[in-house]
Amino acid sequence: MGKPMDRKTIRIAMIPGDGIGIDVLKEAEKVLKCLDGVFQMGLRLDDFDYGAERYLKTGKTLSAGELEELRTYDAILLGALGDPRVPDMKHTSDILLGIRFQMDLFVNHRPVKLLHDRLCPLKDRTRQDIDFVVFRENTEGLYVGIGGIFKRGTPDEIAVQEDMNTRKGVERILRYGFEYARKHGNKKVTMADKSNVLTYGHDLWQRTFAEIAPQYPEITSNHLYIDALSMQMIKNPAQFEVIVTSNMFGDIVTDIGAQLQGGLGMAGSGNLHPGATSMFEPVHGSAPKYAGKNIANPFGMILSTQMMLEFLEFPEAGARLEAAVIACLEEGKTTRDVGGACTTTEVGDHICRILERNRG
Ligand code: NAD
Ligand code: IPM
Ligand code: MN
């Protein structure tokens, strides 16, 4: 069970960030310590105060040196970033997008997996119908911040925001989707774009997809425009296995995906660069109105922790954690957004009780 005792220490950088990110990361920490007791993984958790509070006090977001330090970790667990006191999102951009871009975490892996039938917002759908993954390109597209504003604040104002798509970037995320499908026995990869309108940027997606798909003859390749994909996620989610899409579209459809799982509090994600330090965070944000109230759902954070454990090659610990979340859902030990009456900390405590109860 777990890794042998003589294995190296696994160092995890913990960044709570802002708002409910702070509340839910505490539960991830609690659960990780508990799991480490069971599986002897040799985890070392180090805290970093990168976020709005530090930015407002010191003007610092994330320096080049701090980013270099993060690279020395095996993985990063992040709560959320975003604070109404920083309306221009400067610190979110530097810290969250900074980590994604500078560390070249080109895969945003966002599973859409319903863990309990009761949580599904769709009529007559069950766990069998909702179980797919979205791979969102995570380093390009509309997120690169190329553009500008001319004649700001005047009636002649012009705002330009470029959508950057590179052959290398598009190819590597498509290939990752096919390789994942091959490894996991999936039969279908769906690529979603808006190539009917974005006739340059998404034409590149079309041509690259057409070139790569035949290299995976055992996998059916499928294309949907992103608007149609959004509709099909509601109409017939069971048709999907692996979806690959661009940065902005992936952001949007994974909020729809989160709701298919019971809400934003239920969705986990990984920002990956295979073989390198990767970052794990819930799909949700800092939900300022719930911050510090001990009511945020910690499952999205805990399921991101599960993804991190799997990435770090502790599959049994990951599986045990997912089973504990499912057990909580079955016992009704959840926060109120998913029908329970527990606080954030009570849910974390209950996960630990289940892990202790099932320790083999
Ligand atoms: P949000 O995800 O923070 O919250 C939207 C709503 O979803 C909340 O009001 C709440 O009703 C629900 N919700 C989200 N997480 C929940 C949880 N764990 N438990 C219970 N309910 C939950 O999105 P928003 O309000 O659009 O954004 C708030 C801030 O977070 C903004 O600054 C935004 O930019 C930022 N944000 C950050 C990340 C990130 O760090 N990865 C992701 C999304 C948004
Ligand atoms: C997400 C968030 C971020 C994104 C924001 C906060 C920059 O919405 O992680 O889904 O758009 O990627
Ligand atoms: Mn988002």
GROMACS .gro file of C-alpha atoms and ligand atoms in nm:
model
  417
    1MET     CA    1   0.000   0.000   0.000
    2GLY     CA    2   0.137   0.343  -0.093
    3LYS     CA    3   0.502   0.413  -0.162
    4PRO     CA    4   0.785   0.244   0.027
    5MET     CA    5   0.908   0.436   0.332
    6ASP     CA    6   1.251   0.506   0.183
    7ARG     CA    7   1.105   0.706  -0.104
    8LYS     CA    8   1.189   1.075  -0.118
    9THR     CA    9   0.975   1.335   0.049
   10ILE     CA   10   0.695   1.463  -0.174
   11ARG     CA   11   0.689   1.841  -0.146
   12ILE     CA   12   0.360   2.017  -0.209
   13ALA     CA   13   0.324   2.394  -0.231
   14MET     CA   14  -0.003   2.503  -0.073
   15ILE     CA   15  -0.145   2.836  -0.199
   16PRO     CA   16  -0.481   2.916  -0.035
   17GLY     CA   17  -0.518   3.244  -0.228
   18ASP     CA   18  -0.837   3.439  -0.160
   19GLY     CA   19  -1.194   3.407  -0.035
   20ILE     CA   20  -1.328   3.054  -0.004
   21GLY     CA   21  -1.000   2.931  -0.153
   22ILE     CA   22  -0.864   2.974   0.200
   23ASP     CA   23  -1.156   2.783   0.356
   24VAL     CA   24  -1.144   2.486   0.118
   25LEU     CA   25  -0.765   2.449   0.107
   26LYS     CA   26  -0.765   2.401   0.487
   27GLU     CA   27  -0.981   2.095   0.434
   28ALA     CA   28  -0.752   1.964   0.161
   29GLU     CA   29  -0.462   2.000   0.402
   30LYS     CA   30  -0.650   1.816   0.677
   31VAL     CA   31  -0.745   1.535   0.441
   32LEU     CA   32  -0.392   1.506   0.297
   33LYS     CA   33  -0.241   1.474   0.645
   34CYS     CA   34  -0.494   1.209   0.728
   35LEU     CA   35  -0.427   1.018   0.404
   36ASP     CA   36  -0.053   1.043   0.461
   37GLY     CA   37  -0.109   0.869   0.795
   38VAL     CA   38  -0.279   0.586   0.610
   39PHE     CA   39  -0.055   0.557   0.301
   40GLN     CA   40   0.282   0.685   0.433
   41MET     CA   41   0.340   0.892   0.119
   42GLY     CA   42   0.603   1.114   0.283
   43LEU     CA   43   0.418   1.437   0.208
   44ARG     CA   44   0.555   1.774   0.313
   45LEU     CA   45   0.311   2.065   0.281
   46ASP     CA   46   0.454   2.418   0.264
   47ASP     CA   47   0.228   2.724   0.280
   48PHE     CA   48   0.257   3.030   0.058
   49ASP     CA   49   0.062   3.350   0.118
   50TYR     CA   50   0.037   3.459  -0.246
   51GLY     CA   51  -0.295   3.637  -0.292
   52ALA     CA   52  -0.489   3.960  -0.254
   53GLU     CA   53  -0.402   4.025   0.109
   54ARG     CA   54  -0.028   4.022   0.044
   55TYR     CA   55  -0.070   4.219  -0.278
   56LEU     CA   56  -0.270   4.492  -0.106
   57LYS     CA   57  -0.014   4.515   0.178
   58THR     CA   58   0.308   4.493  -0.022
   59GLY     CA   59   0.228   4.539  -0.391
   60LYS     CA   60   0.379   4.194  -0.457
   61THR     CA   61   0.203   3.935  -0.671
   62LEU     CA   62   0.440   3.655  -0.771
   63SER     CA   63   0.805   3.734  -0.841
   64ALA     CA   64   1.032   3.548  -1.083
   65GLY     CA   65   1.220   3.405  -0.783
   66GLU     CA   66   0.900   3.283  -0.620
   67LEU     CA   67   0.794   3.117  -0.942
   68GLU     CA   68   1.132   2.945  -0.962
   69GLU     CA   69   1.085   2.820  -0.607
   70LEU     CA   70   0.744   2.676  -0.698
   71ARG     CA   71   0.910   2.481  -0.980
   72THR     CA   72   1.112   2.289  -0.721
   73TYR     CA   73   0.795   2.137  -0.575
   74ASP     CA   74   0.639   1.810  -0.685
   75ALA     CA   75   0.298   1.975  -0.714
   76ILE     CA   76   0.103   2.286  -0.625
   77LEU     CA   77  -0.239   2.288  -0.459
   78LEU     CA   78  -0.423   2.616  -0.501
   79GLY     CA   79  -0.753   2.736  -0.350
   80ALA     CA   80  -0.875   3.026  -0.563
   81LEU     CA   81  -0.781   3.381  -0.658
   82GLY     CA   82  -1.001   3.685  -0.692
   83ASP     CA   83  -1.087   3.968  -0.454
   84PRO     CA   84  -1.331   4.254  -0.502
   85ARG     CA   85  -1.067   4.491  -0.362
   86VAL     CA   86  -0.855   4.419  -0.672
   87PRO     CA   87  -1.098   4.498  -0.952
   88ASP     CA   88  -0.837   4.487  -1.229
   89MET     CA   89  -0.747   4.128  -1.133
   90LYS     CA   90  -0.377   4.215  -1.134
   91HIS     CA   91  -0.280   3.957  -0.872
   92THR     CA   92  -0.500   3.683  -1.025
   93SER     CA   93  -0.342   3.744  -1.358
   94ASP     CA   94   0.013   3.736  -1.219
   95ILE     CA   95  -0.036   3.441  -0.984
   96LEU     CA   96  -0.293   3.209  -1.143
   97LEU     CA   97  -0.229   3.279  -1.509
   98GLY     CA   98   0.139   3.334  -1.423
   99ILE     CA   99   0.170   2.979  -1.290
  100ARG     CA  100  -0.027   2.832  -1.584
  101PHE     CA  101   0.168   3.020  -1.849
  102GLN     CA  102   0.519   3.045  -1.704
  103MET     CA  103   0.522   2.682  -1.596
  104ASP     CA  104   0.378   2.588  -1.935
  105LEU     CA  105   0.091   2.389  -1.782
  106PHE     CA  106  -0.070   2.340  -2.121
  107VAL     CA  107  -0.331   2.083  -2.019
  108ASN     CA  108  -0.627   2.194  -1.812
  109HIS     CA  109  -0.781   1.860  -1.719
  110ARG     CA  110  -1.138   1.907  -1.596
  111PRO     CA  111  -1.333   1.589  -1.530
  112VAL     CA  112  -1.712   1.600  -1.551
  113LYS     CA  113  -1.820   1.306  -1.340
  114LEU     CA  114  -2.146   1.284  -1.151
  115LEU     CA  115  -2.080   1.124  -0.813
  116HIS     CA  116  -2.439   1.092  -0.692
  117ASP     CA  117  -2.762   1.076  -0.897
  118ARG     CA  118  -2.932   1.317  -0.657
  119LEU     CA  119  -2.699   1.599  -0.766
  120CYS     CA  120  -2.782   1.584  -1.135
  121PRO     CA  121  -2.986   1.882  -1.260
  122LEU     CA  122  -3.103   1.691  -1.569
  123LYS     CA  123  -3.427   1.494  -1.577
  124ASP     CA  124  -3.386   1.113  -1.580
  125ARG     CA  125  -3.006   1.118  -1.597
  126THR     CA  126  -2.786   0.915  -1.367
  127ARG     CA  127  -2.418   0.859  -1.292
  128GLN     CA  128  -2.397   0.638  -1.603
  129ASP     CA  129  -2.479   0.936  -1.825
  130ILE     CA  130  -2.231   1.190  -1.692
  131ASP     CA  131  -1.871   1.078  -1.696
  132PHE     CA  132  -1.635   1.250  -1.936
  133VAL     CA  133  -1.329   1.472  -1.934
  134VAL     CA  134  -1.263   1.812  -2.084
  135PHE     CA  135  -0.910   1.904  -2.187
  136ARG     CA  136  -0.889   2.278  -2.212
  137GLU     CA  137  -0.588   2.432  -2.385
  138ASN     CA  138  -0.432   2.632  -2.103
  139THR     CA  139  -0.154   2.854  -2.239
  140GLU     CA  140  -0.287   3.032  -2.547
  141GLY     CA  141  -0.604   3.160  -2.711
  142LEU     CA  142  -0.774   3.470  -2.582
  143TYR     CA  143  -0.586   3.442  -2.254
  144VAL     CA  144  -0.246   3.560  -2.379
  145GLY     CA  145  -0.315   3.925  -2.306
  146ILE     CA  146  -0.208   4.049  -2.646
  147GLY     CA  147  -0.395   4.362  -2.749
  148GLY     CA  148  -0.455   4.709  -2.631
  149ILE     CA  149  -0.684   5.001  -2.589
  150PHE     CA  150  -0.657   5.307  -2.812
  151LYS     CA  151  -0.819   5.641  -2.724
  152ARG     CA  152  -0.936   5.498  -2.391
  153GLY     CA  153  -1.240   5.667  -2.243
  154THR     CA  154  -1.323   5.862  -2.557
  155PRO     CA  155  -1.611   5.807  -2.798
  156ASP     CA  156  -1.353   5.682  -3.052
  157GLU     CA  157  -1.216   5.417  -2.817
  158ILE     CA  158  -1.090   5.094  -2.974
  159ALA     CA  159  -1.024   4.776  -2.775
  160VAL     CA  160  -0.840   4.485  -2.935
  161GLN     CA  161  -0.786   4.144  -2.773
  162GLU     CA  162  -0.606   3.888  -2.983
  163ASP     CA  163  -0.684   3.517  -2.998
  164MET     CA  164  -0.348   3.346  -3.036
  165ASN     CA  165  -0.335   2.987  -3.160
  166THR     CA  166  -0.004   2.821  -3.242
  167ARG     CA  167   0.047   2.499  -3.433
  168LYS     CA  168   0.258   2.364  -3.145
  169GLY     CA  169  -0.001   2.460  -2.882
  170VAL     CA  170  -0.298   2.321  -3.070
  171GLU     CA  171  -0.119   2.002  -3.163
  172ARG     CA  172   0.002   1.920  -2.814
  173ILE     CA  173  -0.340   1.954  -2.648
  174LEU     CA  174  -0.511   1.752  -2.923
  175ARG     CA  175  -0.244   1.485  -2.898
  176TYR     CA  176  -0.281   1.480  -2.519
  177GLY     CA  177  -0.654   1.417  -2.563
  178PHE     CA  178  -0.598   1.126  -2.799
  179GLU     CA  179  -0.319   0.977  -2.587
  180TYR     CA  180  -0.540   1.002  -2.278
  181ALA     CA  181  -0.824   0.831  -2.465
  182ARG     CA  182  -0.590   0.554  -2.579
  183LYS     CA  183  -0.455   0.502  -2.227
  184HIS     CA  184  -0.798   0.500  -2.065
  185GLY     CA  185  -0.977   0.287  -2.325
  186ASN     CA  186  -1.199   0.571  -2.445
  187LYS     CA  187  -1.349   0.524  -2.789
  188LYS     CA  188  -1.424   0.882  -2.889
  189VAL     CA  189  -1.254   1.222  -2.886
  190THR     CA  190  -1.464   1.530  -2.958
  191MET     CA  191  -1.296   1.852  -3.063
  192ALA     CA  192  -1.501   2.168  -3.020
  193ASP     CA  193  -1.422   2.498  -3.187
  194LYS     CA  194  -1.588   2.786  -3.370
  195SER     CA  195  -1.416   2.736  -3.704
  196ASN     CA  196  -1.728   2.844  -3.891
  197VAL     CA  197  -1.657   3.200  -3.776
  198LEU     CA  198  -1.298   3.203  -3.652
  199THR     CA  199  -1.176   3.114  -3.997
  200TYR     CA  200  -0.807   3.167  -3.921
  201GLY     CA  201  -0.746   3.066  -3.559
  202HIS     CA  202  -0.985   2.775  -3.553
  203ASP     CA  203  -0.905   2.670  -3.906
  204LEU     CA  204  -0.572   2.578  -3.752
  205TRP     CA  205  -0.758   2.362  -3.498
  206GLN     CA  206  -0.952   2.194  -3.780
  207ARG     CA  207  -0.647   2.118  -3.991
  208THR     CA  208  -0.443   1.995  -3.697
  209PHE     CA  209  -0.728   1.772  -3.578
  210ALA     CA  210  -0.772   1.628  -3.927
  211GLU     CA  211  -0.402   1.548  -3.937
  212ILE     CA  212  -0.372   1.392  -3.592
  213ALA     CA  213  -0.697   1.194  -3.568
  214PRO     CA  214  -0.596   0.930  -3.829
  215GLN     CA  215  -0.292   0.849  -3.615
  216TYR     CA  216  -0.539   0.704  -3.363
  217PRO     CA  217  -0.745   0.474  -3.588
  218GLU     CA  218  -0.906   0.288  -3.296
  219ILE     CA  219  -1.058   0.614  -3.167
  220THR     CA  220  -1.355   0.783  -3.332
  221SER     CA  221  -1.288   1.150  -3.392
  222ASN     CA  222  -1.582   1.381  -3.370
  223HIS     CA  223  -1.625   1.754  -3.421
  224LEU     CA  224  -1.886   1.990  -3.283
  225TYR     CA  225  -1.904   2.366  -3.292
  226ILE     CA  226  -1.877   2.496  -2.938
  227ASP     CA  227  -2.233   2.629  -2.928
  228ALA     CA  228  -2.370   2.291  -3.035
  229LEU     CA  229  -2.143   2.117  -2.784
  230SER     CA  230  -2.285   2.330  -2.502
  231MET     CA  231  -2.635   2.225  -2.604
  232GLN     CA  232  -2.539   1.857  -2.635
  233MET     CA  233  -2.382   1.858  -2.288
  234ILE     CA  234  -2.735   1.918  -2.157
  235LYS     CA  235  -2.931   1.716  -2.416
  236ASN     CA  236  -2.722   1.401  -2.423
  237PRO     CA  237  -2.412   1.413  -2.201
  238ALA     CA  238  -2.363   1.035  -2.225
  239GLN     CA  239  -2.229   1.075  -2.580
  240PHE     CA  240  -1.907   1.235  -2.453
  241GLU     CA  241  -1.587   1.065  -2.341
  242VAL     CA  242  -1.303   1.309  -2.413
  243ILE     CA  243  -1.358   1.670  -2.519
  244VAL     CA  244  -1.070   1.891  -2.633
  245THR     CA  245  -1.119   2.263  -2.679
  246SER     CA  246  -0.958   2.603  -2.660
  247ASN     CA  247  -0.878   2.807  -2.351
  248MET     CA  248  -1.182   3.037  -2.339
  249PHE     CA  249  -1.435   2.781  -2.462
  250GLY     CA  250  -1.296   2.530  -2.214
  251ASP     CA  251  -1.341   2.779  -1.932
  252ILE     CA  252  -1.705   2.828  -2.023
  253VAL     CA  253  -1.810   2.469  -2.089
  254THR     CA  254  -1.647   2.344  -1.770
  255ASP     CA  255  -1.876   2.568  -1.564
  256ILE     CA  256  -2.164   2.395  -1.743
  257GLY     CA  257  -1.986   2.067  -1.668
  258ALA     CA  258  -1.957   2.164  -1.301
  259GLN     CA  259  -2.332   2.213  -1.281
  260LEU     CA  260  -2.388   1.869  -1.435
  261GLN     CA  261  -2.199   1.736  -1.132
  262GLY     CA  262  -2.406   1.928  -0.880
  263GLY     CA  263  -2.256   2.275  -0.894
  264LEU     CA  264  -1.928   2.464  -0.892
  265GLY     CA  265  -1.847   2.328  -0.549
  266MET     CA  266  -1.823   1.976  -0.694
  267ALA     CA  267  -1.567   2.021  -0.974
  268GLY     CA  268  -1.193   1.960  -0.952
  269SER     CA  269  -0.917   2.030  -1.202
  270GLY     CA  270  -0.552   1.984  -1.282
  271ASN     CA  271  -0.324   2.223  -1.471
  272LEU     CA  272  -0.069   1.982  -1.611
  273HIS     CA  273   0.263   1.961  -1.786
  274PRO     CA  274   0.341   1.590  -1.803
  275GLY     CA  275   0.661   1.513  -1.616
  276ALA     CA  276   0.686   1.858  -1.456
  277THR     CA  277   0.548   2.039  -1.152
  278SER     CA  278   0.175   2.073  -1.203
  279MET     CA  279  -0.097   2.269  -1.026
  280PHE     CA  280  -0.431   2.147  -0.894
  281GLU     CA  281  -0.727   2.369  -0.804
  282PRO     CA  282  -1.106   2.357  -0.794
  283VAL     CA  283  -1.293   2.489  -1.098
  284HIS     CA  284  -1.473   2.744  -0.882
  285GLY     CA  285  -1.342   3.083  -0.778
  286SER     CA  286  -1.313   3.272  -0.452
  287ALA     CA  287  -1.693   3.322  -0.409
  288PRO     CA  288  -1.640   3.638  -0.199
  289LYS     CA  289  -1.991   3.634  -0.049
  290TYR     CA  290  -1.917   3.298   0.119
  291ALA     CA  291  -1.559   3.377   0.221
  292GLY     CA  292  -1.463   3.295   0.579
  293LYS     CA  293  -1.814   3.175   0.667
  294ASN     CA  294  -1.729   2.806   0.685
  295ILE     CA  295  -2.003   2.720   0.435
  296ALA     CA  296  -1.815   2.661   0.108
  297ASN     CA  297  -1.826   2.312  -0.036
  298PRO     CA  298  -1.476   2.161  -0.008
  299PHE     CA  299  -1.542   1.869  -0.248
  300GLY     CA  300  -1.411   2.047  -0.562
  301MET     CA  301  -1.089   2.117  -0.373
  302ILE     CA  302  -1.074   1.763  -0.238
  303LEU     CA  303  -1.137   1.612  -0.582
  304SER     CA  304  -0.853   1.832  -0.716
  305THR     CA  305  -0.640   1.684  -0.438
  306GLN     CA  306  -0.741   1.339  -0.562
  307MET     CA  307  -0.620   1.437  -0.910
  308MET     CA  308  -0.292   1.555  -0.762
  309LEU     CA  309  -0.241   1.225  -0.580
  310GLU     CA  310  -0.304   1.036  -0.904
  311PHE     CA  311  -0.060   1.263  -1.087
  312LEU     CA  312   0.198   1.193  -0.814
  313GLU     CA  313   0.138   0.821  -0.870
  314PHE     CA  314  -0.054   0.745  -0.556
  315PRO     CA  315  -0.356   0.592  -0.729
  316GLU     CA  316  -0.480   0.401  -0.424
  317ALA     CA  317  -0.480   0.713  -0.208
  318GLY     CA  318  -0.662   0.898  -0.487
  319ALA     CA  319  -0.923   0.624  -0.522
  320ARG     CA  320  -0.973   0.614  -0.144
  321LEU     CA  321  -1.032   0.988  -0.141
  322GLU     CA  322  -1.292   0.974  -0.418
  323ALA     CA  323  -1.466   0.687  -0.239
  324ALA     CA  324  -1.474   0.898   0.079
  325VAL     CA  325  -1.640   1.187  -0.109
  326ILE     CA  326  -1.900   0.947  -0.251
  327ALA     CA  327  -1.960   0.805   0.098
  328CYS     CA  328  -2.018   1.157   0.233
  329LEU     CA  329  -2.269   1.220  -0.045
  330GLU     CA  330  -2.447   0.894   0.032
  331GLU     CA  331  -2.461   0.973   0.403
  332GLY     CA  332  -2.579   1.329   0.333
  333LYS     CA  333  -2.274   1.474   0.510
  334THR     CA  334  -2.236   1.770   0.277
  335THR     CA  335  -2.254   2.146   0.271
  336ARG     CA  336  -2.587   2.309   0.193
  337ASP     CA  337  -2.519   2.385  -0.176
  338VAL     CA  338  -2.548   2.011  -0.236
  339GLY     CA  339  -2.834   1.949   0.003
  340GLY     CA  340  -2.667   1.888   0.340
  341ALA     CA  341  -2.641   2.089   0.659
  342CYS     CA  342  -2.268   2.057   0.735
  343THR     CA  343  -2.007   2.329   0.756
  344THR     CA  344  -1.692   2.319   0.544
  345THR     CA  345  -1.485   2.192   0.838
  346GLU     CA  346  -1.743   1.928   0.934
  347VAL     CA  347  -1.725   1.785   0.582
  348GLY     CA  348  -1.343   1.770   0.600
  349ASP     CA  349  -1.363   1.605   0.943
  350HIS     CA  350  -1.609   1.351   0.811
  351ILE     CA  351  -1.385   1.266   0.515
  352CYS     CA  352  -1.104   1.198   0.765
  353ARG     CA  353  -1.333   0.978   0.976
  354ILE     CA  354  -1.420   0.774   0.666
  355LEU     CA  355  -1.053   0.744   0.570
  356GLU     CA  356  -0.967   0.627   0.921
  357ARG     CA  357  -1.260   0.386   0.924
  358ASN     CA  358  -1.149   0.231   0.593
  359ARG     CA  359  -0.778   0.221   0.661
  360GLY     CA  360  -0.670  -0.119   0.536
  361NAD     P1  361  -1.717   3.163  -0.814
  361NAD     O1  362  -1.685   3.027  -0.863
  361NAD     O2  363  -1.626   3.218  -0.714
  361NAD     O3  364  -1.864   3.163  -0.752
  361NAD     C1  365  -1.984   3.159  -0.825
  361NAD     C2  366  -2.096   3.102  -0.739
  361NAD     O4  367  -2.083   2.961  -0.737
  361NAD     C3  368  -2.087   3.142  -0.593
  361NAD     O5  369  -2.151   3.262  -0.566
  361NAD     C4  370  -2.156   3.025  -0.526
  361NAD     O6  371  -2.294   3.039  -0.534
  361NAD     C5  372  -2.112   2.908  -0.611
  361NAD     N1  373  -1.992   2.840  -0.558
  361NAD     C6  374  -1.867   2.843  -0.612
  361NAD     N2  375  -1.785   2.766  -0.541
  361NAD     C7  376  -1.856   2.715  -0.440
  361NAD     C8  377  -1.827   2.627  -0.332
  361NAD     N3  378  -1.705   2.576  -0.314
  361NAD     N4  379  -1.926   2.597  -0.244
  361NAD     C9  380  -2.049   2.645  -0.261
  361NAD     N5  381  -2.084   2.727  -0.362
  361NAD    C10  382  -1.989   2.761  -0.450
  361NAD     O7  383  -1.726   3.257  -0.943
  361NAD     P2  384  -1.744   3.418  -0.956
  361NAD     O8  385  -1.838   3.467  -0.852
  361NAD     O9  386  -1.771   3.441  -1.096
  361NAD    O10  387  -1.599   3.475  -0.924
  361NAD    C11  388  -1.554   3.521  -0.797
  361NAD    C12  389  -1.406   3.553  -0.806
  361NAD    O11  390  -1.332   3.431  -0.826
  361NAD    C13  391  -1.369   3.643  -0.923
  361NAD    O12  392  -1.267   3.728  -0.882
  361NAD    C14  393  -1.319   3.546  -1.028
  361NAD    O13  394  -1.234   3.605  -1.121
  361NAD    C15  395  -1.249   3.445  -0.943
  361NAD     N6  396  -1.234   3.310  -1.001
  361NAD    C16  397  -1.117   3.246  -0.972
  361NAD    C17  398  -1.097   3.117  -1.015
  361NAD    C18  399  -0.969   3.048  -0.981
  361NAD    O14  400  -0.898   3.089  -0.892
  361NAD     N7  401  -0.935   2.940  -1.048
  361NAD    C19  402  -1.200   3.051  -1.086
  361NAD    C20  403  -1.319   3.119  -1.113
  361NAD    C21  404  -1.335   3.249  -1.069
  362IPM     C1  405  -1.100   2.930  -1.406
  362IPM     C2  406  -1.118   3.079  -1.387
  362IPM     C3  407  -1.001   3.155  -1.445
  362IPM     C4  408  -0.999   3.129  -1.594
  362IPM     C5  409  -1.000   3.307  -1.418
  362IPM     C6  410  -1.013   3.339  -1.272
  362IPM     C7  411  -0.876   3.371  -1.473
  362IPM     O1  412  -1.239   3.121  -1.439
  362IPM     O2  413  -0.997   2.877  -1.361
  362IPM     O3  414  -1.190   2.865  -1.459
  362IPM     O4  415  -1.067   3.198  -1.671
  362IPM     O5  416  -0.927   3.038  -1.635
  363MN      MN  417  -1.369   2.954  -1.499
   0.00000   0.00000   0.00000
